[in-house]
Each structure stands twice: as structure tokens, then as C-alpha cells.
């Protein structure tokens, strides 16, 4: 469905941000629809460019900040930044309020308990608590990409749903670039559920044996 909000971003702050990956333009903004403060890290000048390399990354405190191994979120964040730096031009949009595919941090930790104690996967552990599987909205990413003047994107993602989430808000996605992280005993159940239950394209799982 096309994004019904056609206004711009009013509450925006920009500065240079030097990171271990090099310098970026940091574009912080308060989204007018969801009210959250999000961040876009911009490398080079994407204004007016086609097929800009873009990662839309959902907040994952445990994976992104603390390096939790049960998911591949932190690894994907780092790989995406590396890819954008290598490309020389690109955008990483970090969406807050997306913790646990939108159910929040407390609820996500509760799902971990069910996964560890009852063997439920990431989908069934959410529904067992009466929670939705995925309530993320990618409208904020679409709005900041328009603010940055990005004409079209190549999306760093394994998820066709994320592509649909952006195109539904008017972003032209010309291609999807895989972000395949190594599989180990800590994340294999999570990745398998993402492939089998959530439709993520994870072909490297086919060669994994004996980890489940």
C-alpha cells in the first residue's frame, strides 16, 4: 500500500560522525508518524542517484550493542557498514522501535525464555505470548530516503518482506543484495526459523549439518 503521508521531515539534525568505519553524515530525525527518533548514516552524496546501496536495519539492542549470538543482527549491521564504505556511497537507516520485530525489548526477552525452556522458535515464542510476529513499519526509512533525495535503492537484505515494506511506501527497489552471516550452534535455530517461517532467503543454511 502506498504511503499516505506525503509531508516531509521537519525535526532533523545533521552532523559529521567519525566512526571506526570512517566518516559519515549522521542524519537524526523524529518521524512524524511513529514519533520515534531514528538515524541515517550517509556515505558520499546519494542525492539524485539511482541504485544507492541501502541497509534498513531494525534496532536490536542485544545483538547490535552487546553482540548476542542467538541472532545475526549485530553481524549484519557491521557487514552493511563495511559494504557501504567499500561502495563509496550509501545509506544505513537505523530504525528504533523495531526491537523484536516491533514487540519491544521486554517482550523479546520473554520470548527468549520460551525458546530456551520449551524449544519454541522465534515465531511460536511470540504467538505463545499473544504477541504479533512482526509489526514493523518501514515508512520512516522511506521518508528519510526521500529527504536524502535517493532516487532508487539496492537493498542490503535477505528479506523479500522488507523489499515490499519499502516499495509499499513508494521507494523504488531495483535489487536486493544478500547479507549472509556465518551459521553456528548459537544462531542456527533462529536462522532456520527466519528461512522456513518468515521467508528469508538464506541458501547457505542448506549446507549446514549437525548444528541443530
Coordinates of N, CA and C in Angstrom, one line a residue:
X1 N 0.8 -1.2 0.0 CA 0.0 0.0 0.0 C 0.9 1.2 0.0
X2 N 0.5 2.2 -0.8 CA 1.3 3.4 -0.9 C 1.2 4.2 0.4
X3 N 2.4 4.9 0.7 CA 2.4 5.7 1.9 C 1.4 6.9 1.8
X4 N 0.5 7.0 2.8 CA -0.5 8.0 2.7 C 0.1 9.4 3.3
X5 N 1.2 9.3 4.0 CA 1.7 10.6 4.5 C 2.7 11.2 3.4
X6 N 2.4 12.3 3.0 CA 3.2 12.9 1.9 C 4.0 14.1 2.3
X7 N 4.0 14.4 3.7 CA 4.8 15.5 4.2 C 6.2 15.2 4.3
X8 N 7.1 16.2 4.6 CA 8.5 16.0 4.8 C 8.8 15.7 6.2
X9 N 10.2 15.7 6.4 CA 10.7 15.6 7.8 C 11.0 17.0 8.3
X10 N 10.4 17.3 9.4 CA 10.5 18.7 10.0 C 11.6 18.7 11.1
X11 N 11.7 17.6 11.9 CA 12.6 17.6 13.0 C 13.8 16.8 12.7
X12 N 14.8 17.5 12.1 CA 16.0 16.8 11.6 C 17.3 17.5 12.1
X13 N 18.3 16.8 12.5 CA 19.6 17.3 12.8 C 20.6 16.5 12.1
X14 N 21.6 17.3 11.6 CA 22.7 16.6 10.9 C 24.1 17.0 11.4
X15 N 25.0 16.1 11.3 CA 26.4 16.4 11.7 C 27.3 15.4 11.1
X16 N 28.6 15.7 11.1 CA 29.6 14.7 10.7 C 29.8 13.7 11.9
X17 N 29.9 12.4 11.6 CA 30.1 11.4 12.6 C 31.3 10.5 12.2
X18 N 32.4 10.6 12.9 CA 33.6 9.8 12.6 C 33.4 8.5 13.4
X19 N 33.5 7.4 12.7 CA 33.3 6.1 13.3 C 34.5 5.2 13.0
X20 N 34.6 4.0 13.6 CA 35.6 3.1 13.2 C 35.6 2.6 11.8
X21 N 34.5 2.9 11.1 CA 34.3 2.6 9.7 C 34.7 3.8 8.8
X22 N 35.0 4.9 9.5 CA 35.3 6.1 8.7 C 34.2 7.1 8.9
X23 N 34.3 8.3 8.2 CA 33.3 9.4 8.4 C 32.0 9.1 7.7
X24 N 30.9 9.5 8.4 CA 29.6 9.5 7.8 C 28.9 10.9 8.1
X25 N 27.9 11.1 7.3 CA 27.0 12.2 7.7 C 25.8 11.6 8.5
X26 N 25.7 12.0 9.7 CA 24.7 11.5 10.6 C 23.4 12.4 10.5
X27 N 22.3 11.7 10.1 CA 21.0 12.5 9.9 C 20.1 11.9 10.9
X28 N 19.9 12.6 12.0 CA 18.9 12.1 13.1 C 17.6 12.8 12.8
X29 N 16.5 12.0 12.9 CA 15.2 12.6 12.7 C 14.1 12.0 13.5
X30 N 13.1 12.8 13.9 CA 12.0 12.3 14.6 C 10.9 12.1 13.5
X31 N 10.4 10.9 13.4 CA 9.5 10.6 12.4 C 8.1 11.2 12.7
X32 N 7.4 11.8 11.8 CA 6.2 12.5 12.1 C 5.0 11.5 12.3
X33 N 5.2 10.3 11.9 CA 4.1 9.3 12.0 C 4.3 8.4 13.3
X34 N 5.4 7.8 13.5 CA 5.6 6.9 14.6 C 6.2 7.6 15.9
X35 N 6.7 8.8 15.7 CA 7.2 9.6 16.8 C 8.5 9.2 17.4
X36 N 9.2 8.1 16.8 CA 10.5 7.7 17.3 C 11.6 8.5 16.6
X37 N 12.7 8.6 17.3 CA 13.9 9.2 16.8 C 14.7 8.1 16.1
X38 N 15.0 8.3 14.8 CA 15.8 7.3 14.0 C 17.0 8.0 13.5
X39 N 17.9 7.2 12.9 CA 19.2 7.7 12.4 C 19.5 7.2 11.0
X40 N 20.0 8.0 10.2 CA 20.5 7.6 8.9 C 22.0 8.0 8.8
X41 N 22.9 7.0 8.5 CA 24.3 7.2 8.3 C 24.5 7.3 6.8
X42 N 25.0 8.4 6.3 CA 25.2 8.6 4.9 C 26.6 8.7 4.5
X43 N 27.0 7.9 3.5 CA 28.4 7.9 3.0 C 28.3 8.5 1.6
X44 N 29.1 9.5 1.3 CA 29.0 10.1 0.0 C 27.8 10.9 -0.2
X45 N 27.5 11.2 -1.4 CA 26.3 12.1 -1.7 C 25.3 11.3 -2.6
X46 N 24.2 10.7 -1.9 CA 23.3 9.9 -2.7 C 22.2 10.7 -3.4
X47 N 22.2 12.0 -3.3 CA 21.1 12.8 -3.8 C 21.0 12.7 -5.3
X48 N 19.8 12.3 -5.8 CA 19.6 12.1 -7.2 C 20.2 10.9 -7.8
X49 N 20.8 10.0 -7.0 CA 21.4 8.8 -7.6 C 20.5 7.7 -7.6
X50 N 20.7 6.8 -8.6 CA 20.0 5.6 -8.8 C 20.7 4.4 -8.1
X51 N 20.0 3.4 -7.7 CA 20.6 2.2 -7.2 C 21.6 2.4 -6.1
X52 N 21.2 3.3 -5.2 CA 22.1 3.6 -4.0 C 22.0 2.3 -3.1
X53 N 23.2 1.9 -2.6 CA 23.3 0.8 -1.7 C 22.7 1.2 -0.3
X54 N 21.7 0.6 0.2 CA 21.0 1.0 1.4 C 20.7 -0.3 2.3
X55 N 21.0 -0.1 3.5 CA 20.6 -1.0 4.6 C 19.6 -0.4 5.5
X56 N 18.4 -1.0 5.6 CA 17.4 -0.6 6.6 C 17.5 -1.6 7.7
X57 N 18.0 -1.1 8.8 CA 18.3 -2.0 10.0 C 17.4 -1.8 11.1
X58 N 16.7 -2.8 11.6 CA 15.8 -2.7 12.7 C 16.6 -2.8 14.0
X59 N 16.3 -2.0 14.9 CA 17.0 -1.9 16.2 C 17.0 -3.3 16.9
X60 N 18.2 -3.7 17.4 CA 18.3 -5.0 18.1 C 19.4 -4.7 19.2
X61 N 18.9 -4.3 20.4 CA 19.9 -3.9 21.4 C 20.8 -5.0 21.8
X62 N 20.3 -6.2 22.0 CA 21.1 -7.3 22.4 C 22.1 -7.7 21.4
X63 N 21.7 -7.7 20.1 CA 22.7 -8.1 19.0 C 23.6 -7.0 18.6
X64 N 23.0 -5.8 18.4 CA 23.8 -4.6 17.9 C 24.8 -4.1 18.9
X65 N 24.4 -4.0 20.2 CA 25.2 -3.4 21.2 C 26.1 -4.4 22.0
X66 N 25.4 -5.5 22.4 CA 26.1 -6.5 23.2 C 26.6 -7.7 22.5
X67 N 26.4 -7.8 21.2 CA 26.9 -8.9 20.5 C 26.3 -10.2 20.7
X68 N 25.0 -10.3 21.1 CA 24.3 -11.5 21.3 C 24.5 -12.4 20.1
X69 N 24.7 -13.7 20.3 CA 24.9 -14.7 19.3 C 23.7 -15.4 18.8
X70 N 22.6 -15.3 19.5 CA 21.4 -16.0 19.0 C 20.8 -15.5 17.8
X71 N 21.2 -14.3 17.4 CA 20.7 -13.7 16.1 C 21.9 -13.2 15.4
X72 N 21.7 -12.8 14.1 CA 22.8 -12.3 13.3 C 22.8 -10.8 13.1
X73 N 22.0 -10.1 13.9 CA 21.7 -8.7 13.7 C 23.0 -7.8 13.8
X74 N 23.8 -8.0 14.9 CA 25.0 -7.2 15.0 C 25.9 -7.5 13.9
X75 N 26.1 -8.7 13.5 CA 27.0 -9.0 12.4 C 26.5 -8.4 11.1
X76 N 25.2 -8.4 10.8 CA 24.7 -7.8 9.6 C 24.9 -6.2 9.7
X77 N 24.7 -5.6 10.8 CA 25.0 -4.2 10.9 C 26.4 -3.9 10.5
X78 N 27.3 -4.6 11.0 CA 28.7 -4.4 10.7 C 29.0 -4.7 9.3
X79 N 28.5 -5.7 8.7 CA 28.7 -6.1 7.3 C 28.1 -5.0 6.4
X80 N 27.0 -4.5 6.8 CA 26.3 -3.5 5.9 C 27.2 -2.2 5.9
X81 N 27.7 -1.8 7.0 CA 28.6 -0.6 7.1 C 29.8 -0.8 6.2
X82 N 30.4 -2.0 6.4 CA 31.6 -2.3 5.5 C 31.3 -2.2 4.0
X83 N 30.1 -2.8 3.7 CA 29.7 -2.8 2.2 C 29.5 -1.4 1.7
X84 N 28.9 -0.5 2.6 CA 28.6 0.9 2.2 C 29.9 1.6 2.0
X85 N 30.8 1.4 2.9 CA 32.1 2.1 2.8 C 32.9 1.6 1.6
X86 N 32.8 0.3 1.3 CA 33.5 -0.2 0.1 C 32.9 0.4 -1.2
X87 N 31.5 0.5 -1.1 CA 30.8 1.1 -2.3 C 31.2 2.6 -2.5
X88 N 31.5 3.3 -1.4 CA 31.8 4.7 -1.5 C 30.6 5.6 -1.4
X89 N 29.4 5.1 -1.5 CA 28.2 5.9 -1.4 C 27.1 5.0 -1.0
X90 N 26.4 5.4 0.0 CA 25.3 4.5 0.5 C 24.7 5.1 1.8
X91 N 23.6 4.4 2.2 CA 22.9 4.9 3.4 C 22.6 3.7 4.3
X92 N 22.8 3.8 5.6 CA 22.3 2.9 6.6 C 21.2 3.6 7.4
X93 N 20.0 3.1 7.4 CA 18.9 3.7 8.2 C 18.7 2.8 9.4
X94 N 18.9 3.3 10.5 CA 18.7 2.6 11.8 C 17.4 3.0 12.4
X95 N 16.5 2.0 12.4 CA 15.1 2.2 12.8 C 14.9 1.8 14.3
X96 N 14.6 2.7 15.1 CA 14.3 2.4 16.5 C 12.8 2.1 16.7
X97 N 12.5 1.4 17.8 CA 11.1 1.0 18.0 C 10.8 -0.3 17.3
X98 N 11.9 -0.9 16.7 CA 11.7 -2.2 15.9 C 12.2 -3.4 16.7
X99 N 12.5 -3.2 18.0 CA 13.1 -4.3 18.8 C 12.1 -5.5 18.8
X100 N 12.7 -6.7 18.5 CA 11.9 -7.9 18.5 C 10.9 -7.9 17.4
X101 N 11.2 -7.3 16.2 CA 10.2 -7.1 15.1 C 9.0 -6.3 15.6
X102 N 9.3 -5.4 16.5 CA 8.3 -4.4 16.9 C 7.6 -4.7 18.2
X103 N 7.9 -5.9 18.9 CA 7.1 -6.2 20.1 C 7.8 -5.6 21.3
X104 N 9.0 -5.1 21.2 CA 9.7 -4.4 22.3 C 10.7 -5.3 23.0
X105 N 11.5 -4.7 23.8 CA 12.7 -5.4 24.5 C 12.2 -6.3 25.5
X106 N 11.3 -5.9 26.4 CA 10.8 -6.8 27.5 C 10.2 -8.0 26.9
X107 N 9.3 -7.8 25.9 CA 8.6 -9.0 25.3 C 9.6 -9.9 24.6
X108 N 10.6 -9.3 23.9 CA 11.6 -10.1 23.2 C 12.4 -11.0 24.2
X109 N 12.7 -10.5 25.3 CA 13.5 -11.3 26.3 C 12.5 -12.4 26.8
X110 N 11.3 -12.1 27.0 CA 10.3 -13.2 27.4 C 10.2 -14.3 26.3
X111 N 10.3 -13.9 25.1 CA 10.3 -15.0 24.0 C 11.6 -15.8 24.1
X112 N 12.7 -15.2 24.5 CA 13.9 -16.0 24.7 C 13.8 -17.1 25.7
X113 N 13.1 -16.8 26.8 CA 12.8 -17.8 27.8 C 12.1 -19.0 27.3
X114 N 11.0 -18.7 26.5 CA 10.3 -19.8 25.9 C 11.1 -20.6 24.9
X115 N 12.0 -19.9 24.1 CA 12.8 -20.6 23.2 C 13.8 -21.5 23.9
X116 N 14.4 -21.0 25.0 CA 15.4 -21.8 25.8 C 14.7 -22.9 26.6
X117 N 13.6 -22.7 27.2 CA 13.0 -23.7 28.1 C 12.0 -24.6 27.4
X118 N 11.4 -24.2 26.3 CA 10.4 -25.0 25.6 C 10.7 -25.4 24.2
X119 N 11.8 -24.8 23.7 CA 12.3 -25.2 22.4 C 11.5 -24.5 21.3
X120 N 10.7 -23.5 21.6 CA 9.9 -22.8 20.6 C 10.8 -21.9 19.7
X121 N 10.4 -21.7 18.5 CA 11.2 -20.8 17.6 C 10.8 -19.4 17.8
X122 N 11.4 -18.5 17.0 CA 11.2 -17.0 17.2 C 9.8 -16.6 16.9
X123 N 9.1 -17.4 16.0 CA 7.7 -17.1 15.6 C 6.8 -17.6 16.7
X124 N 6.9 -18.9 17.1 CA 5.9 -19.5 18.0 C 6.1 -18.9 19.4
X125 N 7.3 -18.5 19.8 CA 7.5 -17.9 21.1 C 6.8 -16.6 21.2
X126 N 6.7 -15.9 20.1 CA 5.9 -14.6 20.2 C 4.4 -14.9 20.2
X127 N 3.9 -15.8 19.4 CA 2.5 -16.0 19.4 C 2.0 -16.7 20.7
X128 N 2.9 -17.5 21.3 CA 2.6 -18.1 22.6 C 2.3 -17.1 23.7
X129 N 2.9 -15.9 23.5 CA 2.7 -14.8 24.5 C 1.5 -13.9 24.0
X130 N 0.8 -14.3 23.0 CA -0.3 -13.5 22.5 C 0.2 -12.3 21.7
X131 N 1.4 -12.3 21.2 CA 2.0 -11.2 20.5 C 2.1 -11.4 19.0
X132 N 2.1 -10.3 18.2 CA 2.2 -10.4 16.8 C 3.6 -10.9 16.4
X133 N 3.8 -11.5 15.2 CA 5.1 -11.9 14.8 C 5.9 -10.8 14.3
X134 N 5.3 -9.8 13.6 CA 6.0 -8.7 13.0 C 5.1 -7.5 12.8
X135 N 5.4 -6.4 13.5 CA 4.6 -5.2 13.4 C 5.4 -4.0 13.0
X136 N 6.6 -4.3 12.4 CA 7.4 -3.2 12.0 C 6.8 -2.4 10.8
X137 N 7.1 -1.1 10.8 CA 6.7 -0.2 9.8 C 7.9 0.5 9.2
X138 N 8.1 0.3 7.9 CA 9.3 0.9 7.2 C 9.0 2.2 6.6
X139 N 7.9 2.8 7.0 CA 7.6 4.2 6.5 C 8.7 5.2 6.9
X140 N 9.2 5.2 8.1 CA 10.3 6.1 8.4 C 11.5 6.0 7.5
X141 N 11.9 4.8 7.1 CA 13.0 4.7 6.2 C 12.7 5.3 4.9
X142 N 11.5 5.1 4.4 CA 11.1 5.7 3.1 C 11.2 7.2 3.2
X143 N 10.7 7.7 4.3 CA 10.7 9.2 4.4 C 12.1 9.8 4.5
X144 N 13.0 9.2 5.2 CA 14.3 9.7 5.2 C 15.1 9.5 3.9
X145 N 14.8 8.4 3.2 CA 15.4 8.3 1.9 C 14.9 9.3 0.9
X146 N 13.6 9.7 1.0 CA 13.1 10.8 0.2 C 13.8 12.1 0.6
X147 N 13.9 12.3 1.9 CA 14.6 13.5 2.4 C 16.0 13.6 1.9
X148 N 16.7 12.5 1.7 CA 18.1 12.5 1.2 C 18.1 12.6 -0.3
X149 N 17.0 12.5 -1.0 CA 17.0 12.6 -2.4 C 17.4 11.3 -3.1
X150 N 17.3 10.2 -2.5 CA 17.7 8.9 -3.1 C 16.6 8.6 -4.2
X151 N 17.1 8.3 -5.4 CA 16.2 8.0 -6.5 C 15.7 6.6 -6.5
X152 N 16.6 5.6 -6.2 CA 16.3 4.2 -6.1 C 17.4 3.5 -5.3
X153 N 17.0 2.3 -4.8 CA 18.0 1.6 -3.9 C 18.2 0.2 -4.3
X154 N 19.4 -0.3 -4.0 CA 19.7 -1.7 -3.9 C 19.8 -2.0 -2.4
X155 N 18.9 -2.9 -2.0 CA 18.7 -3.1 -0.6 C 19.5 -4.2 0.0
X156 N 20.3 -4.0 1.0 CA 21.1 -5.0 1.7 C 20.1 -5.7 2.6
X157 N 19.7 -6.9 2.2 CA 18.7 -7.6 3.0 C 18.5 -9.0 2.4
X158 N 18.1 -9.9 3.3 CA 17.7 -11.3 2.9 C 16.2 -11.4 2.8
X159 N 15.4 -10.4 3.1 CA 14.0 -10.5 3.3 C 13.2 -9.8 2.1
X160 N 12.4 -10.6 1.5 CA 11.5 -10.0 0.5 C 10.4 -9.2 1.1
X161 N 10.1 -9.5 2.4 CA 9.1 -8.6 3.0 C 9.6 -7.2 3.3
X162 N 10.9 -7.1 3.5 CA 11.4 -5.7 3.7 C 11.4 -5.0 2.4
X163 N 11.7 -5.7 1.3 CA 11.5 -5.0 0.0 C 10.1 -4.5 -0.2
X164 N 9.1 -5.4 0.1 CA 7.7 -5.0 -0.1 C 7.4 -3.9 0.9
X165 N 8.0 -3.9 2.1 CA 7.7 -2.8 3.0 C 8.2 -1.5 2.6
X166 N 9.3 -1.4 1.8 CA 9.7 -0.2 1.3 C 9.0 0.2 0.0
X167 N 8.8 -0.7 -0.9 CA 8.1 -0.3 -2.1 C 6.6 0.1 -1.8
X168 N 6.1 -0.5 -0.7 CA 4.7 0.0 -0.3 C 4.7 1.4 0.1
X169 N 5.8 1.9 0.5 CA 5.9 3.3 0.9 C 6.6 4.2 -0.2
X170 N 6.6 3.7 -1.4 CA 7.0 4.5 -2.5 C 8.5 4.5 -2.9
X171 N 9.3 3.6 -2.3 CA 10.7 3.5 -2.6 C 10.9 2.6 -3.7
X172 N 11.6 3.0 -4.7 CA 12.0 2.1 -5.8 C 13.2 1.3 -5.5
X173 N 12.9 -0.1 -5.4 CA 14.0 -1.0 -5.0 C 14.3 -1.8 -6.3
X174 N 15.5 -1.5 -6.8 CA 16.0 -2.1 -8.1 C 16.6 -3.5 -7.9
X175 N 17.0 -3.8 -6.7 CA 17.6 -5.1 -6.4 C 17.8 -5.4 -4.9
X176 N 18.1 -6.6 -4.6 CA 18.4 -7.0 -3.2 C 19.7 -7.6 -3.2
X177 N 20.5 -7.1 -2.2 CA 21.9 -7.6 -2.1 C 21.9 -8.5 -0.8
X178 N 22.3 -9.8 -0.9 CA 22.3 -10.6 0.3 C 23.2 -10.2 1.4
X179 N 22.9 -10.5 2.7 CA 23.7 -10.3 3.8 C 23.8 -11.6 4.6
X180 N 24.6 -12.5 4.1 CA 24.6 -13.8 4.7 C 25.8 -13.9 5.7
X181 N 25.4 -14.1 7.0 CA 26.4 -14.2 8.0 C 26.6 -15.7 8.4
X182 N 27.8 -16.0 8.9 CA 28.1 -17.4 9.3 C 27.1 -18.0 10.2
X183 N 26.9 -19.3 10.0 CA 25.9 -20.1 10.8 C 26.7 -20.9 11.9
X184 N 26.2 -20.8 13.1 CA 26.9 -21.6 14.2 C 25.8 -22.2 15.1
X185 N 26.2 -22.9 16.1 CA 25.3 -23.5 17.0 C 24.4 -22.6 17.8
X186 N 24.8 -21.3 17.9 CA 24.0 -20.3 18.6 C 22.9 -19.7 17.8
X187 N 23.1 -19.6 16.5 CA 22.1 -18.9 15.7 C 21.3 -19.8 14.7
X188 N 21.7 -21.1 14.6 CA 21.1 -21.9 13.6 C 19.6 -22.0 13.7
X189 N 19.1 -22.2 14.9 CA 17.6 -22.3 15.1 C 16.9 -21.0 14.7
X190 N 17.5 -19.9 15.0 CA 16.9 -18.6 14.7 C 16.9 -18.4 13.1
X191 N 18.0 -18.7 12.5 CA 18.1 -18.5 11.1 C 17.2 -19.5 10.3
X192 N 17.1 -20.7 10.8 CA 16.2 -21.7 10.2 C 14.8 -21.2 10.3
X193 N 14.4 -20.7 11.4 CA 13.0 -20.2 11.5 C 12.8 -19.0 10.6
X194 N 13.8 -18.1 10.4 CA 13.7 -17.0 9.5 C 13.5 -17.5 8.1
X195 N 14.2 -18.6 7.7 CA 14.1 -19.1 6.4 C 12.7 -19.8 6.2
X196 N 12.4 -20.7 7.1 CA 11.2 -21.6 7.0 C 9.9 -20.9 7.3
X197 N 9.9 -20.0 8.3 CA 8.7 -19.4 8.8 C 8.5 -18.0 8.3
X198 N 9.6 -17.3 8.0 CA 9.4 -15.9 7.6 C 9.9 -15.6 6.2
X199 N 10.3 -16.6 5.5 CA 10.6 -16.4 4.1 C 11.9 -15.7 3.7
X200 N 12.8 -15.7 4.6 CA 14.1 -15.1 4.3 C 14.9 -16.0 3.4
X201 N 15.7 -15.4 2.5 CA 16.5 -16.1 1.5 C 17.8 -16.4 2.1
X202 N 18.0 -17.6 2.6 CA 19.2 -18.0 3.3 C 19.8 -19.3 2.8
X203 N 20.3 -19.3 1.5 CA 20.7 -20.5 0.9 C 21.8 -21.2 1.6
X204 N 22.7 -20.5 2.3 CA 23.8 -21.1 3.0 C 23.4 -22.0 4.1
X205 N 22.2 -22.0 4.5 CA 21.7 -22.9 5.5 C 21.6 -24.4 5.0
X206 N 21.5 -24.5 3.7 CA 21.3 -25.8 3.1 C 22.5 -26.7 3.3
X207 N 23.7 -26.1 3.5 CA 24.9 -26.8 3.6 C 25.3 -27.1 5.0
X208 N 24.5 -26.6 6.0 CA 24.8 -26.8 7.4 C 24.2 -28.1 7.9
X209 N 25.1 -28.9 8.6 CA 24.7 -30.2 9.1 C 25.1 -30.3 10.6
X210 N 24.3 -30.9 11.4 CA 24.7 -31.3 12.7 C 24.7 -30.1 13.8
X211 N 24.2 -29.0 13.5 CA 24.2 -27.9 14.4 C 22.9 -27.7 15.2
X212 N 21.8 -28.3 14.7 CA 20.5 -28.0 15.3 C 20.3 -28.8 16.6

